Amino acid sequence: MSIRIREYDGDPSKSRQHDGDTAAAAAAFDVTPTCRADYVLSNDDSTMSSTNGTIGTSRPSSMFPQRRSSSVMSMSTAEWKRALRYRFVMAPQRIFVNLFLPIGYPHSTGEGYLAYQVYDSLQGICSYLRGVVSTSAVLMAAGVGDAEATAMSAAVAWAMRDGLGMIGGLLFSYLASSQFDQCVKEYRLFADIINDVGLTLDMLAPYAGRSRVLYVTSLATVCKTMCGMAAGATKGSITHHFAIRGNMADLNAKESTQETLVSLLGMIMGIGLARYLHSLEKQ
């Protein structure tokens, strides 16, 4: 099967008629449409042959399906690879960014935001792991596993420990609350250091003796209360520093999701650490 295609200079279906007055003008120039090219398109090959000697290559047509070239197939393979990369690499990365980083990051936050959050998360995980060890030590100091200790005595000691910690936190707030805005970095560092001191005291509580356990654990609670108060007071100023576009609510929300992720990781790692320490005790 073949199709003939002809190209004219004008519309061959229309011819101009000339009367006597315009006969001379019509003879001066030819107004009859002329055929510039005469192509023949065949479905058994991909060539156009012309009666005037011109031969050209035809483009793929829906009337005559042709085999796709290697360049088109390579483009399709590249597009397929990009689709797989987006599904398995880019999409999870985009979800992670939208879940844990502020909208418009990094242009919506101040310089150093990511580094601060990375170090803060690492510090949170380490504190969670130490908290698992210190809690075990505090329970041991309170009499867990001791046949002579009673549940009432352990509950009273725990309540007195928390009460003394609250009193110490109120005293610290009265003395240092006026300086939180002036020394943000200093009190943020102080919060981490005093938290380490409190966790260390909790781990040393079983070795302090039954008569001094209450004082050691109470002092540890005071240290951790001071940590929470100093960290909470300076958190607002730090968030305001990074919220360069007034997006404090978004930064606080993403801070909450980051803390949730850190808590989950710390919980999983803490369970593994507790089992490992328990196996060492059995040996």
PDB file of C-alpha atoms in Angstrom:
ATOM      1  CA  MET A   1       0.000   0.000   0.000  1.00  0.00           C
ATOM      2  CA  SER A   2       1.274   3.484  -0.861  1.00  0.00           C
ATOM      3  CA  ILE A   3       0.071   7.057  -0.589  1.00  0.00           C
ATOM      4  CA  ARG A   4       0.945   9.881  -2.987  1.00  0.00           C
ATOM      5  CA  ILE A   5       1.453  13.336  -1.530  1.00  0.00           C
ATOM      6  CA  ARG A   6       1.733  16.404  -3.761  1.00  0.00           C
ATOM      7  CA  GLU A   7       2.758  19.919  -2.685  1.00  0.00           C
ATOM      8  CA  TYR A   8       1.448  22.900  -4.669  1.00  0.00           C
ATOM      9  CA  ASP A   9       2.324  26.571  -4.622  1.00  0.00           C
ATOM     10  CA  GLY A  10      -1.354  27.416  -4.371  1.00  0.00           C
ATOM     11  CA  ASP A  11      -4.771  25.782  -4.060  1.00  0.00           C
ATOM     12  CA  PRO A  12      -5.200  23.427  -7.060  1.00  0.00           C
ATOM     13  CA  SER A  13      -8.963  23.293  -6.563  1.00  0.00           C
ATOM     14  CA  LYS A  14      -9.298  26.952  -7.441  1.00  0.00           C
ATOM     15  CA  SER A  15      -8.462  28.305 -10.872  1.00  0.00           C
ATOM     16  CA  ARG A  16      -8.628  31.936 -11.921  1.00  0.00           C
ATOM     17  CA  GLN A  17     -10.698  32.971 -14.947  1.00  0.00           C
ATOM     18  CA  HIS A  18      -9.623  35.978 -16.947  1.00  0.00           C
ATOM     19  CA  ASP A  19     -11.745  38.078 -19.234  1.00  0.00           C
ATOM     20  CA  GLY A  20     -10.589  40.084 -22.153  1.00  0.00           C
ATOM     21  CA  ASP A  21      -9.326  43.030 -20.101  1.00  0.00           C
ATOM     22  CA  THR A  22      -7.120  40.858 -17.925  1.00  0.00           C
ATOM     23  CA  ALA A  23      -5.992  38.403 -20.564  1.00  0.00           C
ATOM     24  CA  ALA A  24      -2.794  40.289 -21.196  1.00  0.00           C
ATOM     25  CA  ALA A  25      -2.015  40.512 -17.518  1.00  0.00           C
ATOM     26  CA  ALA A  26      -2.696  36.807 -17.072  1.00  0.00           C
ATOM     27  CA  ALA A  27      -0.393  36.020 -19.915  1.00  0.00           C
ATOM     28  CA  ALA A  28       2.338  38.135 -18.369  1.00  0.00           C
ATOM     29  CA  PHE A  29       2.616  35.830 -15.435  1.00  0.00           C
ATOM     30  CA  ASP A  30       1.441  32.328 -14.750  1.00  0.00           C
ATOM     31  CA  VAL A  31      -1.186  32.162 -12.026  1.00  0.00           C
ATOM     32  CA  THR A  32      -1.878  28.436 -12.393  1.00  0.00           C
ATOM     33  CA  PRO A  33      -0.759  26.511  -9.268  1.00  0.00           C
ATOM     34  CA  THR A  34       2.289  24.413  -9.929  1.00  0.00           C
ATOM     35  CA  CYS A  35       3.271  21.149  -8.254  1.00  0.00           C
ATOM     36  CA  ARG A  36       6.507  21.597  -6.358  1.00  0.00           C
ATOM     37  CA  ALA A  37       6.953  17.988  -5.230  1.00  0.00           C
ATOM     38  CA  ASP A  38       5.313  14.659  -5.752  1.00  0.00           C
ATOM     39  CA  TYR A  39       6.011  12.169  -2.882  1.00  0.00           C
ATOM     40  CA  VAL A  40       5.072   8.516  -2.647  1.00  0.00           C
ATOM     41  CA  LEU A  41       4.884   7.025   0.891  1.00  0.00           C
ATOM     42  CA  SER A  42       4.996   3.250   1.173  1.00  0.00           C
ATOM     43  CA  ASN A  43       4.247   1.175   4.282  1.00  0.00           C
ATOM     44  CA  ASP A  44       6.856  -1.458   3.532  1.00  0.00           C
ATOM     45  CA  ASP A  45       9.730   0.914   4.079  1.00  0.00           C
ATOM     46  CA  SER A  46      10.314   4.283   5.690  1.00  0.00           C
ATOM     47  CA  THR A  47      11.216   6.326   2.609  1.00  0.00           C
ATOM     48  CA  MET A  48       9.548   8.903   0.491  1.00  0.00           C
ATOM     49  CA  SER A  49      10.315   8.819  -3.208  1.00  0.00           C
ATOM     50  CA  SER A  50       9.506  11.784  -5.383  1.00  0.00           C
ATOM     51  CA  THR A  51       8.829  11.884  -9.078  1.00  0.00           C
ATOM     52  CA  ASN A  52      11.085  14.867  -9.448  1.00  0.00           C
ATOM     53  CA  GLY A  53      14.096  13.006  -8.106  1.00  0.00           C
ATOM     54  CA  THR A  54      13.940  14.147  -4.489  1.00  0.00           C
ATOM     55  CA  ILE A  55      14.174  11.373  -1.904  1.00  0.00           C
ATOM     56  CA  GLY A  56      13.645  12.009   1.813  1.00  0.00           C
ATOM     57  CA  THR A  57      13.063  10.063   5.041  1.00  0.00           C
ATOM     58  CA  SER A  58       9.560   9.992   6.441  1.00  0.00           C
ATOM     59  CA  ARG A  59       8.709  10.535  10.093  1.00  0.00           C
ATOM     60  CA  PRO A  60       6.973   7.771  12.086  1.00  0.00           C
ATOM     61  CA  SER A  61       3.245   7.830  11.432  1.00  0.00           C
ATOM     62  CA  SER A  62       0.358   6.285  13.317  1.00  0.00           C
ATOM     63  CA  MET A  63      -0.880   4.898   9.989  1.00  0.00           C
ATOM     64  CA  PHE A  64       2.300   2.926   9.466  1.00  0.00           C
ATOM     65  CA  PRO A  65       3.752   1.611  12.776  1.00  0.00           C
ATOM     66  CA  GLN A  66       7.504   1.401  12.698  1.00  0.00           C
ATOM     67  CA  ARG A  67      10.168  -0.025  14.945  1.00  0.00           C
ATOM     68  CA  ARG A  68      11.409   2.397  17.633  1.00  0.00           C
ATOM     69  CA  SER A  69      14.945   3.600  17.310  1.00  0.00           C
ATOM     70  CA  SER A  70      17.632   2.847  19.886  1.00  0.00           C
ATOM     71  CA  SER A  71      17.755   6.474  20.976  1.00  0.00           C
ATOM     72  CA  VAL A  72      14.063   6.421  21.916  1.00  0.00           C
ATOM     73  CA  MET A  73      14.533   3.153  23.781  1.00  0.00           C
ATOM     74  CA  SER A  74      17.511   4.574  25.687  1.00  0.00           C
ATOM     75  CA  MET A  75      15.455   7.612  26.682  1.00  0.00           C
ATOM     76  CA  SER A  76      12.688   5.351  27.970  1.00  0.00           C
ATOM     77  CA  THR A  77      15.216   3.362  30.002  1.00  0.00           C
ATOM     78  CA  ALA A  78      16.593   6.569  31.486  1.00  0.00           C
ATOM     79  CA  GLU A  79      13.106   7.746  32.387  1.00  0.00           C
ATOM     80  CA  TRP A  80      12.405   4.366  34.013  1.00  0.00           C
ATOM     81  CA  LYS A  81      15.572   4.662  36.069  1.00  0.00           C
ATOM     82  CA  ARG A  82      14.603   8.173  37.168  1.00  0.00           C
ATOM     83  CA  ALA A  83      11.166   6.924  38.197  1.00  0.00           C
ATOM     84  CA  LEU A  84      12.698   4.126  40.289  1.00  0.00           C
ATOM     85  CA  ARG A  85      15.162   6.537  41.836  1.00  0.00           C
ATOM     86  CA  TYR A  86      12.358   8.918  42.780  1.00  0.00           C
ATOM     87  CA  ARG A  87      10.251   6.099  44.258  1.00  0.00           C
ATOM     88  CA  PHE A  88      12.951   4.456  46.359  1.00  0.00           C
ATOM     89  CA  VAL A  89      15.359   7.348  47.065  1.00  0.00           C
ATOM     90  CA  MET A  90      13.838  10.764  46.522  1.00  0.00           C
ATOM     91  CA  ALA A  91      10.365  10.072  47.911  1.00  0.00           C
ATOM     92  CA  PRO A  92      11.569   8.758  51.333  1.00  0.00           C
ATOM     93  CA  GLN A  93      14.055  11.598  51.519  1.00  0.00           C
ATOM     94  CA  ARG A  94      11.311  14.126  50.817  1.00  0.00           C
ATOM     95  CA  ILE A  95       9.087  12.562  53.481  1.00  0.00           C
ATOM     96  CA  PHE A  96      11.951  12.681  56.006  1.00  0.00           C
ATOM     97  CA  VAL A  97      12.653  16.341  55.231  1.00  0.00           C
ATOM     98  CA  ASN A  98       8.986  17.344  55.465  1.00  0.00           C
ATOM     99  CA  LEU A  99       8.571  15.464  58.743  1.00  0.00           C
ATOM    100  CA  PHE A 100      11.665  16.549  60.652  1.00  0.00           C
ATOM    101  CA  LEU A 101      12.820  19.834  59.067  1.00  0.00           C
ATOM    102  CA  PRO A 102      10.993  23.178  58.916  1.00  0.00           C
ATOM    103  CA  ILE A 103       9.112  24.215  55.800  1.00  0.00           C
ATOM    104  CA  GLY A 104      11.422  25.935  53.342  1.00  0.00           C
ATOM    105  CA  TYR A 105      14.626  24.632  54.940  1.00  0.00           C
ATOM    106  CA  PRO A 106      17.404  25.821  54.710  1.00  0.00           C
ATOM    107  CA  HIS A 107      16.145  29.258  53.651  1.00  0.00           C
ATOM    108  CA  SER A 108      13.608  29.490  56.488  1.00  0.00           C
ATOM    109  CA  THR A 109      16.099  28.916  59.322  1.00  0.00           C
ATOM    110  CA  GLY A 110      19.172  30.686  60.596  1.00  0.00           C
ATOM    111  CA  GLU A 111      22.707  29.552  59.997  1.00  0.00           C
ATOM    112  CA  GLY A 112      23.803  26.561  62.055  1.00  0.00           C
ATOM    113  CA  TYR A 113      20.312  25.138  62.600  1.00  0.00           C
ATOM    114  CA  LEU A 114      21.064  21.658  61.280  1.00  0.00           C
ATOM    115  CA  ALA A 115      24.353  21.344  63.182  1.00  0.00           C
ATOM    116  CA  TYR A 116      22.652  22.429  66.405  1.00  0.00           C
ATOM    117  CA  GLN A 117      19.847  19.902  65.967  1.00  0.00           C
ATOM    118  CA  VAL A 118      22.265  17.066  65.158  1.00  0.00           C
ATOM    119  CA  TYR A 119      24.346  17.648  68.287  1.00  0.00           C
ATOM    120  CA  ASP A 120      21.232  18.163  70.389  1.00  0.00           C
ATOM    121  CA  SER A 121      19.814  14.848  69.150  1.00  0.00           C
ATOM    122  CA  LEU A 122      23.053  13.014  69.883  1.00  0.00           C
ATOM    123  CA  GLN A 123      23.083  14.488  73.361  1.00  0.00           C
ATOM    124  CA  GLY A 124      19.475  13.393  73.849  1.00  0.00           C
ATOM    125  CA  ILE A 125      20.228   9.802  72.832  1.00  0.00           C
ATOM    126  CA  CYS A 126      23.227   9.642  75.169  1.00  0.00           C
ATOM    127  CA  SER A 127      21.162  11.053  78.016  1.00  0.00           C
ATOM    128  CA  TYR A 128      18.469   8.458  77.387  1.00  0.00           C
ATOM    129  CA  LEU A 129      20.989   5.627  77.538  1.00  0.00           C
ATOM    130  CA  ARG A 130      22.492   6.966  80.742  1.00  0.00           C
ATOM    131  CA  GLY A 131      18.986   7.363  82.104  1.00  0.00           C
ATOM    132  CA  VAL A 132      18.356   3.647  81.662  1.00  0.00           C
ATOM    133  CA  VAL A 133      21.472   2.816  83.667  1.00  0.00           C
ATOM    134  CA  SER A 134      20.784   5.432  86.344  1.00  0.00           C
ATOM    135  CA  THR A 135      17.157   4.324  86.769  1.00  0.00           C
ATOM    136  CA  SER A 136      18.312   0.771  87.322  1.00  0.00           C
ATOM    137  CA  ALA A 137      20.757   2.006  89.945  1.00  0.00           C
ATOM    138  CA  VAL A 138      18.096   4.117  91.686  1.00  0.00           C
ATOM    139  CA  LEU A 139      15.690   1.179  91.856  1.00  0.00           C
ATOM    140  CA  MET A 140      18.433  -0.963  93.290  1.00  0.00           C
ATOM    141  CA  ALA A 141      19.206   1.704  95.872  1.00  0.00           C
ATOM    142  CA  ALA A 142      15.503   1.956  96.745  1.00  0.00           C
ATOM    143  CA  GLY A 143      15.482  -1.727  97.715  1.00  0.00           C
ATOM    144  CA  VAL A 144      14.298  -3.529  94.607  1.00  0.00           C
ATOM    145  CA  GLY A 145      15.557  -7.104  94.918  1.00  0.00           C
ATOM    146  CA  ASP A 146      16.217  -6.775  98.650  1.00  0.00           C
ATOM    147  CA  ALA A 147      14.146  -9.108 100.822  1.00  0.00           C
ATOM    148  CA  GLU A 148      14.341  -6.762 103.826  1.00  0.00           C
ATOM    149  CA  ALA A 149      12.988  -3.714 101.935  1.00  0.00           C
ATOM    150  CA  THR A 150       9.260  -3.060 101.823  1.00  0.00           C
ATOM    151  CA  ALA A 151       7.156  -1.399  99.161  1.00  0.00           C
ATOM    152  CA  MET A 152       6.030   1.317 101.607  1.00  0.00           C
ATOM    153  CA  SER A 153       9.564   2.337 102.508  1.00  0.00           C
ATOM    154  CA  ALA A 154      10.547   2.502  98.827  1.00  0.00           C
ATOM    155  CA  ALA A 155       7.470   4.631  98.014  1.00  0.00           C
ATOM    156  CA  VAL A 156       8.197   7.039 100.876  1.00  0.00           C
ATOM    157  CA  ALA A 157      11.825   7.403  99.833  1.00  0.00           C
ATOM    158  CA  TRP A 158      10.772   8.047  96.236  1.00  0.00           C
ATOM    159  CA  ALA A 159       8.227  10.700  97.255  1.00  0.00           C
ATOM    160  CA  MET A 160      10.729  12.478  99.528  1.00  0.00           C
ATOM    161  CA  ARG A 161      13.279  12.448  96.736  1.00  0.00           C
ATOM    162  CA  ASP A 162      10.854  14.094  94.309  1.00  0.00           C
ATOM    163  CA  GLY A 163       9.726  16.625  96.928  1.00  0.00           C
ATOM    164  CA  LEU A 164      13.264  17.731  97.710  1.00  0.00           C
ATOM    165  CA  GLY A 165      13.961  18.021  93.988  1.00  0.00           C
ATOM    166  CA  MET A 166      10.962  20.315  93.507  1.00  0.00           C
ATOM    167  CA  ILE A 167      12.071  22.547  96.341  1.00  0.00           C
ATOM    168  CA  GLY A 168      15.544  22.793  94.851  1.00  0.00           C
ATOM    169  CA  GLY A 169      14.055  23.673  91.452  1.00  0.00           C
ATOM    170  CA  LEU A 170      12.000  26.503  92.953  1.00  0.00           C
ATOM    171  CA  LEU A 171      15.079  27.889  94.654  1.00  0.00           C
ATOM    172  CA  PHE A 172      17.090  27.728  91.422  1.00  0.00           C
ATOM    173  CA  SER A 173      14.318  29.500  89.522  1.00  0.00           C
ATOM    174  CA  TYR A 174      14.246  32.308  92.082  1.00  0.00           C
ATOM    175  CA  LEU A 175      17.998  32.850  91.809  1.00  0.00           C
ATOM    176  CA  ALA A 176      18.639  32.420  88.075  1.00  0.00           C
ATOM    177  CA  SER A 177      15.450  33.311  86.223  1.00  0.00           C
ATOM    178  CA  SER A 178      16.512  36.922  85.653  1.00  0.00           C
ATOM    179  CA  GLN A 179      19.659  35.841  83.798  1.00  0.00           C
ATOM    180  CA  PHE A 180      18.216  33.337  81.317  1.00  0.00           C
ATOM    181  CA  ASP A 181      17.675  35.927  78.568  1.00  0.00           C
ATOM    182  CA  GLN A 182      21.111  37.474  79.011  1.00  0.00           C
ATOM    183  CA  CYS A 183      23.161  34.259  79.065  1.00  0.00           C
ATOM    184  CA  VAL A 184      21.329  31.877  76.745  1.00  0.00           C
ATOM    185  CA  LYS A 185      24.323  29.838  75.582  1.00  0.00           C
ATOM    186  CA  GLU A 186      25.823  29.619  79.047  1.00  0.00           C
ATOM    187  CA  TYR A 187      22.649  28.296  80.664  1.00  0.00           C
ATOM    188  CA  ARG A 188      22.021  25.889  77.786  1.00  0.00           C
ATOM    189  CA  LEU A 189      25.469  24.418  78.385  1.00  0.00           C
ATOM    190  CA  PHE A 190      24.843  24.484  82.114  1.00  0.00           C
ATOM    191  CA  ALA A 191      21.673  22.423  81.589  1.00  0.00           C
ATOM    192  CA  ASP A 192      23.596  19.613  79.895  1.00  0.00           C
ATOM    193  CA  ILE A 193      26.385  19.622  82.469  1.00  0.00           C
ATOM    194  CA  ILE A 194      24.085  19.621  85.487  1.00  0.00           C
ATOM    195  CA  ASN A 195      22.072  16.807  83.895  1.00  0.00           C
ATOM    196  CA  ASP A 196      25.247  14.736  83.617  1.00  0.00           C
ATOM    197  CA  VAL A 197      25.962  15.419  87.276  1.00  0.00           C
ATOM    198  CA  GLY A 198      22.483  14.243  88.270  1.00  0.00           C
ATOM    199  CA  LEU A 199      22.736  11.033  86.240  1.00  0.00           C
ATOM    200  CA  THR A 200      26.137  10.295  87.736  1.00  0.00           C
ATOM    201  CA  LEU A 201      24.785  10.737  91.262  1.00  0.00           C
ATOM    202  CA  ASP A 202      21.951   8.327  90.483  1.00  0.00           C
ATOM    203  CA  MET A 203      24.410   5.689  89.305  1.00  0.00           C
ATOM    204  CA  LEU A 204      26.480   6.141  92.480  1.00  0.00           C
ATOM    205  CA  ALA A 205      23.469   5.917  94.788  1.00  0.00           C
ATOM    206  CA  PRO A 206      23.687   2.125  95.415  1.00  0.00           C
ATOM    207  CA  TYR A 207      27.219   2.571  96.730  1.00  0.00           C
ATOM    208  CA  ALA A 208      26.346   5.409  99.129  1.00  0.00           C
ATOM    209  CA  GLY A 209      24.897   3.175 101.815  1.00  0.00           C
ATOM    210  CA  ARG A 210      21.324   2.752 102.994  1.00  0.00           C
ATOM    211  CA  SER A 211      21.460   5.760 105.326  1.00  0.00           C
ATOM    212  CA  ARG A 212      22.685   8.205 102.660  1.00  0.00           C
ATOM    213  CA  VAL A 213      20.764   7.008  99.620  1.00  0.00           C
ATOM    214  CA  LEU A 214      17.940   9.498 100.151  1.00  0.00           C
ATOM    215  CA  TYR A 215      20.303  12.481 100.188  1.00  0.00           C
ATOM    216  CA  VAL A 216      22.213  11.363  97.098  1.00  0.00           C
ATOM    217  CA  THR A 217      19.103  10.644  95.048  1.00  0.00           C
ATOM    218  CA  SER A 218      17.475  13.898  96.205  1.00  0.00           C
ATOM    219  CA  LEU A 219      20.537  15.888  95.108  1.00  0.00           C
ATOM    220  CA  ALA A 220      20.438  14.080  91.773  1.00  0.00           C
ATOM    221  CA  THR A 221      16.777  15.033  91.350  1.00  0.00           C
ATOM    222  CA  VAL A 222      17.608  18.674  92.115  1.00  0.00           C
ATOM    223  CA  CYS A 223      20.278  18.619  89.402  1.00  0.00           C
ATOM    224  CA  LYS A 224      17.890  17.153  86.841  1.00  0.00           C
ATOM    225  CA  THR A 225      15.210  19.678  87.789  1.00  0.00           C
ATOM    226  CA  MET A 226      17.676  22.509  87.244  1.00  0.00           C
ATOM    227  CA  CYS A 227      18.518  20.983  83.878  1.00  0.00           C
ATOM    228  CA  GLY A 228      14.909  20.928  82.770  1.00  0.00           C
ATOM    229  CA  MET A 229      14.303  24.467  83.938  1.00  0.00           C
ATOM    230  CA  ALA A 230      17.400  25.954  82.289  1.00  0.00           C
ATOM    231  CA  ALA A 231      16.894  24.038  79.040  1.00  0.00           C
ATOM    232  CA  GLY A 232      13.219  24.984  78.834  1.00  0.00           C
ATOM    233  CA  ALA A 233      13.918  28.656  79.558  1.00  0.00           C
ATOM    234  CA  THR A 234      16.626  28.962  76.914  1.00  0.00           C
ATOM    235  CA  LYS A 235      14.787  26.906  74.304  1.00  0.00           C
ATOM    236  CA  GLY A 236      12.465  29.792  73.433  1.00  0.00           C
ATOM    237  CA  SER A 237      15.351  32.173  72.788  1.00  0.00           C
ATOM    238  CA  ILE A 238      17.194  29.624  70.660  1.00  0.00           C
ATOM    239  CA  THR A 239      14.074  28.898  68.608  1.00  0.00           C
ATOM    240  CA  HIS A 240      13.507  32.626  68.105  1.00  0.00           C
ATOM    241  CA  HIS A 241      17.093  32.955  66.890  1.00  0.00           C
ATOM    242  CA  PHE A 242      16.635  30.296  64.201  1.00  0.00           C
ATOM    243  CA  ALA A 243      13.122  31.408  63.153  1.00  0.00           C
ATOM    244  CA  ILE A 244      14.244  34.104  60.719  1.00  0.00           C
ATOM    245  CA  ARG A 245      10.851  34.148  58.963  1.00  0.00           C
ATOM    246  CA  GLY A 246       8.682  34.209  62.049  1.00  0.00           C
ATOM    247  CA  ASN A 247       8.052  30.455  61.825  1.00  0.00           C
ATOM    248  CA  MET A 248       8.476  29.667  65.501  1.00  0.00           C
ATOM    249  CA  ALA A 249       5.404  27.414  65.552  1.00  0.00           C
ATOM    250  CA  ASP A 250       6.816  25.310  62.712  1.00  0.00           C
ATOM    251  CA  LEU A 251      10.209  25.049  64.413  1.00  0.00           C
ATOM    252  CA  ASN A 252       8.583  24.014  67.694  1.00  0.00           C
ATOM    253  CA  ALA A 253       6.522  21.374  65.894  1.00  0.00           C
ATOM    254  CA  LYS A 254       9.578  19.950  64.134  1.00  0.00           C
ATOM    255  CA  GLU A 255      11.476  20.043  67.427  1.00  0.00           C
ATOM    256  CA  SER A 256       8.746  17.873  68.916  1.00  0.00           C
ATOM    257  CA  THR A 257       8.970  15.330  66.063  1.00  0.00           C
ATOM    258  CA  GLN A 258      12.751  15.242  66.406  1.00  0.00           C
ATOM    259  CA  GLU A 259      12.484  14.594  70.135  1.00  0.00           C
ATOM    260  CA  THR A 260       9.992  11.799  69.450  1.00  0.00           C
ATOM    261  CA  LEU A 261      12.409  10.137  67.033  1.00  0.00           C
ATOM    262  CA  VAL A 262      15.280  10.529  69.502  1.00  0.00           C
ATOM    263  CA  SER A 263      13.162   8.996  72.273  1.00  0.00           C
ATOM    264  CA  LEU A 264      12.274   6.005  70.097  1.00  0.00           C
ATOM    265  CA  LEU A 265      15.898   5.424  69.147  1.00  0.00           C
ATOM    266  CA  GLY A 266      16.997   5.873  72.749  1.00  0.00           C
ATOM    267  CA  MET A 267      14.350   3.426  73.945  1.00  0.00           C
ATOM    268  CA  ILE A 268      15.453   0.743  71.496  1.00  0.00           C
ATOM    269  CA  MET A 269      19.117   1.242  72.284  1.00  0.00           C
ATOM    270  CA  GLY A 270      18.379   1.460  76.012  1.00  0.00           C
ATOM    271  CA  ILE A 271      16.616  -1.914  76.013  1.00  0.00           C
ATOM    272  CA  GLY A 272      19.604  -3.472  74.286  1.00  0.00           C
ATOM    273  CA  LEU A 273      21.992  -1.825  76.757  1.00  0.00           C
ATOM    274  CA  ALA A 274      19.947  -3.000  79.747  1.00  0.00           C
ATOM    275  CA  ARG A 275      19.943  -6.586  78.509  1.00  0.00           C
ATOM    276  CA  TYR A 276      23.660  -6.446  77.894  1.00  0.00           C
ATOM    277  CA  LEU A 277      24.371  -5.120  81.394  1.00  0.00           C
ATOM    278  CA  HIS A 278      22.070  -7.740  82.896  1.00  0.00           C
ATOM    279  CA  SER A 279      23.963 -10.487  81.092  1.00  0.00           C
ATOM    280  CA  LEU A 280      27.214  -9.104  82.474  1.00  0.00           C
ATOM    281  CA  GLU A 281      25.795  -9.209  86.012  1.00  0.00           C
ATOM    282  CA  LYS A 282      24.891 -12.877  85.625  1.00  0.00           C
ATOM    283  CA  GLN A 283      28.421 -13.718  84.596  1.00  0.00           C
TER     284      GLN A 283
END
